[in-house]
Amino acid sequence: MDFNMKKLASDAGIFFTRAVQFTEEKFGQAEKTELDAHFENLLARADSTKNWTERILRQTEVLLQPNPSARVEEFLYEKLDRKVPSRVTNGELLAQYMAEAASELGPSTPYGKTLIKVSEAEKRLGAAERDFIHTASLSFLTPLRNFLEGDWKTISKERRLLQNRRLDLDACKARLKKAKAAEAKATTVPDFQETRPRNYILSASASALWNDEVDKAEQELRVAQTEFDRQAEVTRLLLEGISSTHVNHLRCLHEFVKSQTTYYAQCYRHMLDLQKQLGRFPGTFVGTTEPASPPLSSTSPTTTAATMPVVPTGAVLAPPEETALCLEEVAPPASGTRKARVLYDYEAADSSELALLADELITVYSLPGMDPDWLIGERGNKKGKVPVTYLELLS
């Protein structure tokens, strides 16, 4: 019990000394040991890394799970070390509703058949989204969390310890400075006429006491300086490790981009397959002829080439065999042909269509009775139907 009380009293004294030193530094009444410029740069870079890692982590979580309630639930499960229950994605839920609607409204009707086809595509999209969330969480979010909850906590702990060592060092410097000033004052030779002999004895005794105090303060200063230098070196090594953290986060970022690229490529492939199926599906609804693609004149070739427009599925075309026969037999009109630049890559759905590559130039014209969403395109000796929304007419 006595030992604990002594330790408690010693800790309280150290805390009080640090508090006094810190307060005097804030009011400009005490000197402060400054760190070198390189060390300060390391501290600033570490703080910046921590702040931006937190922001990127939070926003990526929002990207993967927009529902805040679901994010809070997943956070609680992780803190309780329990497995997060499997959650149905929005695409899978939409697919379920569409399949139920088709079953109730009639799976043999054109609307019911289309609902079934779309529900299958949405289910595949939901599965792709689930795989993307899982992959991104493991390859990107987990390393960021490990840094914030592991490495950064260690760095913060050592920085606080370094701050305490610096306060102890500056307190020792202030104590030594005061002791030397008192010693110099005590060793001042008194006036023989105005001072009684008894004061010579007191002055000599005080001088000896201040000599001991100076020696003690110098010894404490050497110990404090050694501990400060050791802690500064430990903290410096940890801060220099931020470079390795950047390399690790760079690798994780590449993994995230790879998983995101795979996810969107799968979505594009699934939707392209669905469009082709709906385009050849009997009883397809004939909608408005207004194109659903972005404006042709407001984007540059580079931007538009990367955009994936929706192919009009409402165009009712003649059977491929009849169209191919007409295209071979019909010559282009003497007037009315125009040059067109291809905006997007297009894969021909059958032999009656002409495959297109972005930015190539082709000759186009219309035949009597053709759907306004389609034109006849020629490239060399190849001829076929091309969608208008994929073209920019030049002349």
Short mmCIF file of C-alpha atoms in Angstrom, two decimals:
data_model
loop_
_atom_site.label_atom_id
_atom_site.label_comp_id
_atom_site.label_asym_id
_atom_site.label_seq_id
_atom_site.Cartn_x
_atom_site.Cartn_y
_atom_site.Cartn_z
CA MET A 1 0.00 0.00 0.00
CA ASP A 2 2.84 2.37 0.81
CA PHE A 3 4.53 1.56 -2.48
CA ASN A 4 1.34 2.27 -4.39
CA MET A 5 0.87 5.57 -2.59
CA LYS A 6 4.43 6.60 -3.37
CA LYS A 7 3.98 5.69 -7.02
CA LEU A 8 0.68 7.57 -7.12
CA ALA A 9 2.29 10.63 -5.57
CA SER A 10 5.20 10.42 -8.02
CA ASP A 11 2.86 10.14 -11.04
CA ALA A 12 0.82 13.06 -9.76
CA GLY A 13 3.97 15.15 -9.42
CA ILE A 14 5.09 14.31 -12.96
CA PHE A 15 1.63 15.12 -14.32
CA PHE A 16 1.59 18.45 -12.46
CA THR A 17 5.06 19.35 -13.76
CA ARG A 18 4.04 18.59 -17.34
CA ALA A 19 0.83 20.57 -16.95
CA VAL A 20 2.73 23.60 -15.64
CA GLN A 21 5.28 23.36 -18.47
CA PHE A 22 2.55 23.01 -21.10
CA THR A 23 0.61 25.98 -19.71
CA GLU A 24 3.67 28.20 -19.56
CA GLU A 25 4.51 27.29 -23.17
CA LYS A 26 1.03 28.28 -24.29
CA PHE A 27 1.37 31.66 -22.60
CA GLY A 28 4.89 32.17 -23.93
CA GLN A 29 6.49 32.05 -20.48
CA ALA A 30 8.65 28.97 -21.08
CA GLU A 31 10.99 27.80 -23.84
CA LYS A 32 10.00 24.86 -26.00
CA THR A 33 12.31 22.34 -27.63
CA GLU A 34 11.59 22.44 -31.37
CA LEU A 35 11.80 19.37 -33.58
CA ASP A 36 13.86 19.49 -36.76
CA ALA A 37 12.21 20.36 -40.08
CA HIS A 38 12.43 16.80 -41.45
CA PHE A 39 10.68 15.45 -38.38
CA GLU A 40 7.93 18.05 -38.71
CA ASN A 41 7.45 17.10 -42.37
CA LEU A 42 7.10 13.46 -41.36
CA LEU A 43 4.47 14.40 -38.80
CA ALA A 44 2.53 16.48 -41.34
CA ARG A 45 2.62 13.70 -43.94
CA ALA A 46 1.43 11.15 -41.39
CA ASP A 47 -1.48 13.36 -40.33
CA SER A 48 -2.44 13.97 -43.96
CA THR A 49 -2.29 10.23 -44.72
CA LYS A 50 -4.51 9.45 -41.76
CA ASN A 51 -7.10 12.11 -42.61
CA TRP A 52 -7.40 11.19 -46.28
CA THR A 53 -7.46 7.47 -45.52
CA GLU A 54 -10.44 8.04 -43.24
CA ARG A 55 -12.27 10.05 -45.91
CA ILE A 56 -11.57 7.54 -48.68
CA LEU A 57 -12.62 4.68 -46.41
CA ARG A 58 -15.92 6.33 -45.47
CA GLN A 59 -16.80 7.30 -49.05
CA THR A 60 -15.93 3.84 -50.39
CA GLU A 61 -18.25 2.35 -47.79
CA VAL A 62 -20.98 4.69 -49.03
CA LEU A 63 -20.28 3.60 -52.61
CA LEU A 64 -20.51 -0.09 -51.76
CA GLN A 65 -23.46 0.28 -49.38
CA PRO A 66 -25.51 3.49 -49.86
CA ASN A 67 -27.97 2.53 -47.11
CA PRO A 68 -26.72 4.15 -43.84
CA SER A 69 -28.80 1.80 -41.66
CA ALA A 70 -27.20 -1.20 -43.32
CA ARG A 71 -23.73 0.29 -42.78
CA VAL A 72 -24.44 0.81 -39.07
CA GLU A 73 -25.68 -2.77 -38.79
CA GLU A 74 -22.55 -4.12 -40.49
CA PHE A 75 -20.39 -1.96 -38.21
CA LEU A 76 -22.05 -3.39 -35.08
CA TYR A 77 -21.63 -6.95 -36.32
CA GLU A 78 -17.91 -6.32 -36.93
CA LYS A 79 -17.42 -4.81 -33.46
CA LEU A 80 -19.17 -7.80 -31.89
CA ASP A 81 -16.96 -10.19 -33.93
CA ARG A 82 -20.03 -11.75 -35.49
CA LYS A 83 -20.53 -12.75 -39.11
CA VAL A 84 -22.45 -10.20 -41.15
CA PRO A 85 -25.64 -11.85 -42.48
CA SER A 86 -26.02 -12.17 -46.22
CA ARG A 87 -28.02 -9.28 -47.67
CA VAL A 88 -30.06 -9.36 -50.89
CA THR A 89 -28.87 -6.73 -53.37
CA ASN A 90 -31.27 -4.31 -55.01
CA GLY A 91 -30.83 -5.99 -58.37
CA GLU A 92 -31.68 -9.40 -56.95
CA LEU A 93 -34.74 -7.99 -55.20
CA LEU A 94 -35.91 -6.37 -58.43
CA ALA A 95 -35.39 -9.67 -60.26
CA GLN A 96 -37.53 -11.43 -57.66
CA TYR A 97 -40.38 -8.93 -58.06
CA MET A 98 -40.24 -9.16 -61.85
CA ALA A 99 -40.34 -12.95 -61.77
CA GLU A 100 -43.33 -12.92 -59.40
CA ALA A 101 -45.08 -10.35 -61.59
CA ALA A 102 -44.53 -12.47 -64.70
CA SER A 103 -45.89 -15.53 -62.92
CA GLU A 104 -49.04 -13.68 -61.87
CA LEU A 105 -49.64 -11.70 -65.07
CA GLY A 106 -49.00 -14.62 -67.36
CA PRO A 107 -45.58 -16.01 -68.29
CA SER A 108 -46.78 -16.86 -71.81
CA THR A 109 -47.77 -13.30 -72.70
CA PRO A 110 -45.25 -10.99 -74.42
CA TYR A 111 -45.08 -8.81 -71.30
CA GLY A 112 -44.62 -11.82 -69.03
CA LYS A 113 -41.90 -13.32 -71.23
CA THR A 114 -40.06 -10.00 -71.30
CA LEU A 115 -40.34 -9.69 -67.52
CA ILE A 116 -38.77 -13.11 -67.14
CA LYS A 117 -35.89 -12.23 -69.44
CA VAL A 118 -35.22 -8.93 -67.65
CA SER A 119 -35.49 -10.57 -64.22
CA GLU A 120 -32.83 -13.10 -65.22
CA ALA A 121 -30.53 -10.27 -66.31
CA GLU A 122 -31.17 -8.30 -63.11
CA LYS A 123 -30.41 -11.38 -61.07
CA ARG A 124 -27.06 -11.73 -62.82
CA LEU A 125 -26.39 -8.03 -62.22
CA GLY A 126 -27.16 -8.48 -58.52
CA ALA A 127 -24.80 -11.44 -58.28
CA ALA A 128 -22.07 -9.42 -59.99
CA GLU A 129 -22.65 -6.57 -57.55
CA ARG A 130 -22.39 -8.96 -54.60
CA ASP A 131 -19.07 -10.31 -55.87
CA PHE A 132 -17.78 -6.77 -56.41
CA ILE A 133 -18.71 -5.67 -52.88
CA HIS A 134 -17.05 -8.74 -51.39
CA THR A 135 -13.87 -8.35 -53.44
CA ALA A 136 -13.59 -4.60 -52.83
CA SER A 137 -14.11 -5.04 -49.08
CA LEU A 138 -11.33 -7.60 -48.81
CA SER A 139 -8.80 -6.04 -51.16
CA PHE A 140 -9.36 -2.33 -50.42
CA LEU A 141 -11.39 -1.54 -47.31
CA THR A 142 -9.76 -4.09 -45.01
CA PRO A 143 -6.17 -2.79 -45.54
CA LEU A 144 -7.34 0.80 -44.94
CA ARG A 145 -9.07 -0.22 -41.69
CA ASN A 146 -6.02 -2.20 -40.60
CA PHE A 147 -3.87 0.91 -41.01
CA LEU A 148 -6.23 3.14 -39.02
CA GLU A 149 -6.86 0.61 -36.27
CA GLY A 150 -3.33 -0.78 -36.09
CA ASP A 151 -0.41 1.23 -37.41
CA TRP A 152 -1.95 4.62 -36.76
CA LYS A 153 -2.84 3.80 -33.16
CA THR A 154 0.77 2.76 -32.57
CA ILE A 155 2.05 5.98 -34.14
CA SER A 156 -0.36 8.08 -32.06
CA LYS A 157 0.72 6.33 -28.85
CA GLU A 158 4.41 6.94 -29.55
CA ARG A 159 3.73 10.57 -30.48
CA ARG A 160 1.97 11.16 -27.17
CA LEU A 161 4.89 9.55 -25.36
CA LEU A 162 7.30 11.78 -27.29
CA GLN A 163 5.27 14.84 -26.28
CA ASN A 164 5.55 13.81 -22.62
CA ARG A 165 9.29 13.26 -22.95
CA ARG A 166 9.65 16.71 -24.49
CA LEU A 167 7.70 18.32 -21.66
CA ASP A 168 9.91 16.52 -19.13
CA LEU A 169 13.03 17.70 -20.97
CA ASP A 170 11.89 21.32 -21.10
CA ALA A 171 10.86 21.21 -17.44
CA CYS A 172 14.36 19.97 -16.54
CA LYS A 173 15.90 22.76 -18.61
CA ALA A 174 13.78 25.35 -16.80
CA ARG A 175 14.66 23.84 -13.40
CA LEU A 176 18.38 23.91 -14.19
CA LYS A 177 18.14 27.50 -15.39
CA LYS A 178 16.45 28.59 -12.15
CA ALA A 179 18.96 26.66 -10.02
CA LYS A 180 21.92 28.31 -11.77
CA ALA A 181 20.37 31.75 -11.32
CA ALA A 182 19.83 31.11 -7.61
CA GLU A 183 23.37 29.76 -7.24
CA ALA A 184 24.82 32.86 -8.87
CA LYS A 185 22.82 35.05 -6.53
CA ALA A 186 23.87 33.07 -3.44
CA THR A 187 27.59 33.25 -4.29
CA THR A 188 27.56 37.05 -4.58
CA VAL A 189 30.11 38.51 -2.06
CA PRO A 190 28.24 40.61 0.59
CA ASP A 191 29.35 44.09 1.74
CA PHE A 192 31.64 43.85 4.86
CA GLN A 193 30.27 47.02 6.40
CA GLU A 194 26.56 46.32 5.95
CA THR A 195 26.45 42.58 6.56
CA ARG A 196 26.97 40.90 9.88
CA PRO A 197 29.37 37.96 10.19
CA ARG A 198 26.46 35.57 10.80
CA ASN A 199 25.25 36.12 7.22
CA TYR A 200 28.55 34.82 5.84
CA ILE A 201 27.74 31.44 7.30
CA LEU A 202 24.19 31.49 5.91
CA SER A 203 25.44 32.58 2.49
CA ALA A 204 28.01 29.79 2.35
CA SER A 205 25.40 27.25 3.40
CA ALA A 206 22.94 28.47 0.77
CA SER A 207 25.64 28.39 -1.89
CA ALA A 208 26.43 24.78 -1.06
CA LEU A 209 22.75 23.87 -1.21
CA TRP A 210 22.34 25.49 -4.60
CA ASN A 211 25.45 23.72 -5.87
CA ASP A 212 23.82 20.42 -4.97
CA GLU A 213 20.60 21.53 -6.62
CA VAL A 214 22.44 22.43 -9.83
CA ASP A 215 24.21 19.06 -9.89
CA LYS A 216 20.89 17.28 -9.37
CA ALA A 217 19.19 19.33 -12.10
CA GLU A 218 22.01 18.60 -14.55
CA GLN A 219 21.76 14.89 -13.85
CA GLU A 220 17.96 14.95 -14.40
CA LEU A 221 18.49 16.92 -17.61
CA ARG A 222 20.92 14.32 -18.97
CA VAL A 223 18.46 11.52 -18.20
CA ALA A 224 15.56 13.46 -19.75
CA GLN A 225 17.61 14.26 -22.85
CA THR A 226 18.53 10.59 -23.29
CA GLU A 227 14.91 9.46 -22.97
CA PHE A 228 13.74 12.18 -25.36
CA ASP A 229 16.34 11.24 -28.00
CA ARG A 230 15.45 7.56 -27.72
CA GLN A 231 11.72 8.24 -28.05
CA ALA A 232 12.29 10.65 -30.96
CA GLU A 233 14.18 7.94 -32.84
CA VAL A 234 11.40 5.39 -32.25
CA THR A 235 8.77 7.84 -33.45
CA ARG A 236 10.87 8.81 -36.47
CA LEU A 237 11.14 5.18 -37.59
CA LEU A 238 7.38 4.74 -37.32
CA LEU A 239 6.72 7.93 -39.28
CA GLU A 240 9.14 6.91 -42.02
CA GLY A 241 7.12 3.70 -42.31
CA ILE A 242 4.30 5.79 -43.83
CA SER A 243 6.11 5.39 -47.15
CA SER A 244 5.55 1.63 -46.94
CA THR A 245 1.92 2.32 -46.11
CA HIS A 246 1.58 4.37 -49.29
CA VAL A 247 3.03 1.50 -51.32
CA ASN A 248 0.60 -0.95 -49.75
CA HIS A 249 -2.37 1.36 -50.31
CA LEU A 250 -1.27 1.85 -53.94
CA ARG A 251 -1.36 -1.91 -54.48
CA CYS A 252 -4.79 -2.10 -52.86
CA LEU A 253 -6.01 0.74 -55.05
CA HIS A 254 -4.96 -1.18 -58.15
CA GLU A 255 -6.88 -4.20 -56.86
CA PHE A 256 -9.96 -2.03 -56.29
CA VAL A 257 -9.81 -0.62 -59.82
CA LYS A 258 -9.40 -4.13 -61.21
CA SER A 259 -12.44 -5.42 -59.33
CA GLN A 260 -14.48 -2.38 -60.36
CA THR A 261 -13.48 -2.83 -64.00
CA THR A 262 -14.50 -6.49 -63.87
CA TYR A 263 -17.83 -5.59 -62.29
CA TYR A 264 -18.77 -2.98 -64.89
CA ALA A 265 -17.59 -5.20 -67.73
CA GLN A 266 -19.87 -7.96 -66.46
CA CYS A 267 -22.78 -5.52 -66.18
CA TYR A 268 -22.20 -4.28 -69.73
CA ARG A 269 -22.01 -7.82 -71.09
CA HIS A 270 -25.21 -8.88 -69.29
CA MET A 271 -27.15 -5.84 -70.52
CA LEU A 272 -25.84 -6.21 -74.07
CA ASP A 273 -27.02 -9.82 -74.12
CA LEU A 274 -30.39 -8.72 -72.78
CA GLN A 275 -30.74 -6.06 -75.48
CA LYS A 276 -30.01 -8.59 -78.21
CA GLN A 277 -32.53 -11.01 -76.75
CA LEU A 278 -35.22 -8.35 -76.51
CA GLY A 279 -34.47 -7.12 -80.04
CA ARG A 280 -35.23 -10.57 -81.47
CA PHE A 281 -38.04 -11.31 -79.03
CA PRO A 282 -41.50 -11.75 -80.69
CA GLY A 283 -44.03 -9.16 -79.66
CA THR A 284 -41.49 -6.53 -78.69
CA PHE A 285 -43.13 -3.22 -77.75
CA VAL A 286 -42.67 -0.52 -80.36
CA GLY A 287 -41.91 2.67 -78.43
CA THR A 288 -41.04 6.20 -79.41
CA THR A 289 -38.51 6.70 -82.13
CA GLU A 290 -36.66 9.39 -80.16
CA PRO A 291 -33.12 8.10 -79.47
CA ALA A 292 -32.10 7.46 -75.87
CA SER A 293 -28.43 8.11 -76.46
CA PRO A 294 -26.59 11.24 -75.25
CA PRO A 295 -26.52 14.36 -77.50
CA LEU A 296 -24.21 13.85 -80.44
CA SER A 297 -22.84 17.37 -80.70
CA SER A 298 -22.13 18.02 -77.01
CA THR A 299 -19.39 15.45 -76.51
CA SER A 300 -15.96 14.91 -77.95
CA PRO A 301 -15.04 11.77 -79.94
CA THR A 302 -13.00 10.44 -77.03
CA THR A 303 -15.84 10.91 -74.56
CA THR A 304 -18.56 9.54 -76.79
CA ALA A 305 -16.50 6.53 -77.75
CA ALA A 306 -16.37 5.47 -74.12
CA THR A 307 -20.16 5.95 -73.63
CA MET A 308 -22.40 2.92 -73.98
CA PRO A 309 -25.79 4.04 -75.35
CA VAL A 310 -28.95 1.98 -75.30
CA VAL A 311 -29.63 0.27 -78.60
CA PRO A 312 -33.24 0.87 -79.68
CA THR A 313 -35.08 -2.37 -79.07
CA GLY A 314 -38.39 -1.18 -80.44
CA ALA A 315 -37.39 -1.30 -84.09
CA VAL A 316 -39.48 -3.89 -85.93
CA LEU A 317 -37.34 -5.10 -88.78
CA ALA A 318 -37.88 -7.52 -91.58
CA PRO A 319 -36.59 -11.07 -91.17
CA PRO A 320 -32.81 -11.35 -91.68
CA GLU A 321 -33.14 -13.48 -94.81
CA GLU A 322 -35.44 -11.03 -96.58
CA THR A 323 -33.42 -8.00 -95.53
CA ALA A 324 -30.16 -9.53 -96.68
CA LEU A 325 -31.73 -10.29 -100.05
CA CYS A 326 -32.99 -6.73 -100.45
CA LEU A 327 -29.64 -5.25 -99.48
CA GLU A 328 -27.82 -7.29 -102.09
CA GLU A 329 -30.24 -6.45 -104.86
CA VAL A 330 -30.90 -2.77 -104.13
CA ALA A 331 -28.25 -0.29 -105.28
CA PRO A 332 -27.65 2.94 -103.38
CA PRO A 333 -29.67 5.92 -104.66
CA ALA A 334 -28.05 8.33 -107.06
CA SER A 335 -28.58 11.13 -104.52
CA GLY A 336 -29.20 11.08 -100.78
CA THR A 337 -26.08 9.25 -99.62
CA ARG A 338 -24.23 10.84 -96.74
CA LYS A 339 -21.02 10.35 -94.83
CA ALA A 340 -21.29 9.45 -91.16
CA ARG A 341 -18.82 9.02 -88.33
CA VAL A 342 -19.35 6.09 -85.98
CA LEU A 343 -19.64 7.17 -82.36
CA TYR A 344 -19.61 3.80 -80.59
CA ASP A 345 -18.55 0.24 -81.28
CA TYR A 346 -21.49 -1.86 -82.40
CA GLU A 347 -21.66 -5.63 -82.72
CA ALA A 348 -23.96 -6.89 -85.45
CA ALA A 349 -26.84 -9.00 -84.12
CA ASP A 350 -27.21 -10.94 -87.38
CA SER A 351 -26.01 -11.05 -90.99
CA SER A 352 -28.34 -8.22 -92.04
CA GLU A 353 -26.50 -5.71 -89.81
CA LEU A 354 -23.11 -4.08 -90.27
CA ALA A 355 -20.61 -4.20 -87.41
CA LEU A 356 -19.16 -0.80 -86.53
CA LEU A 357 -15.98 0.52 -84.96
CA ALA A 358 -15.82 3.85 -83.16
CA ASP A 359 -14.51 6.83 -85.18
CA GLU A 360 -14.62 5.11 -88.56
CA LEU A 361 -16.31 6.79 -91.56
CA ILE A 362 -19.03 5.00 -93.55
CA THR A 363 -21.54 5.89 -96.26
CA VAL A 364 -25.19 5.76 -95.21
CA TYR A 365 -28.54 6.14 -96.94
CA SER A 366 -32.16 5.22 -96.36
CA LEU A 367 -34.47 2.93 -98.31
CA PRO A 368 -38.19 3.51 -98.77
CA GLY A 369 -40.23 2.01 -95.96
CA MET A 370 -37.28 1.57 -93.56
CA ASP A 371 -37.63 2.18 -89.85
CA PRO A 372 -36.41 5.74 -89.09
CA ASP A 373 -34.10 4.39 -86.36
CA TRP A 374 -32.02 2.49 -88.94
CA LEU A 375 -30.03 3.30 -92.08
CA ILE A 376 -28.16 1.30 -94.66
CA GLY A 377 -24.40 1.56 -94.13
CA GLU A 378 -21.62 0.75 -96.60
CA ARG A 379 -17.93 0.19 -95.90
CA GLY A 380 -16.05 -0.95 -98.99
CA ASN A 381 -17.88 -3.96 -100.38
CA LYS A 382 -19.74 -4.61 -97.09
CA LYS A 383 -23.29 -3.45 -96.60
CA GLY A 384 -25.80 -3.73 -93.74
CA LYS A 385 -28.26 -2.01 -91.45
CA VAL A 386 -26.80 0.36 -88.81
CA PRO A 387 -28.58 2.11 -85.90
CA VAL A 388 -28.92 5.89 -86.25
CA THR A 389 -28.03 6.49 -82.59
CA TYR A 390 -24.51 5.18 -83.23
CA LEU A 391 -23.81 7.69 -86.00
CA GLU A 392 -22.98 11.35 -86.43
CA LEU A 393 -24.07 12.47 -89.88
CA LEU A 394 -21.44 14.68 -91.49
CA SER A 395 -22.74 15.63 -94.93
#
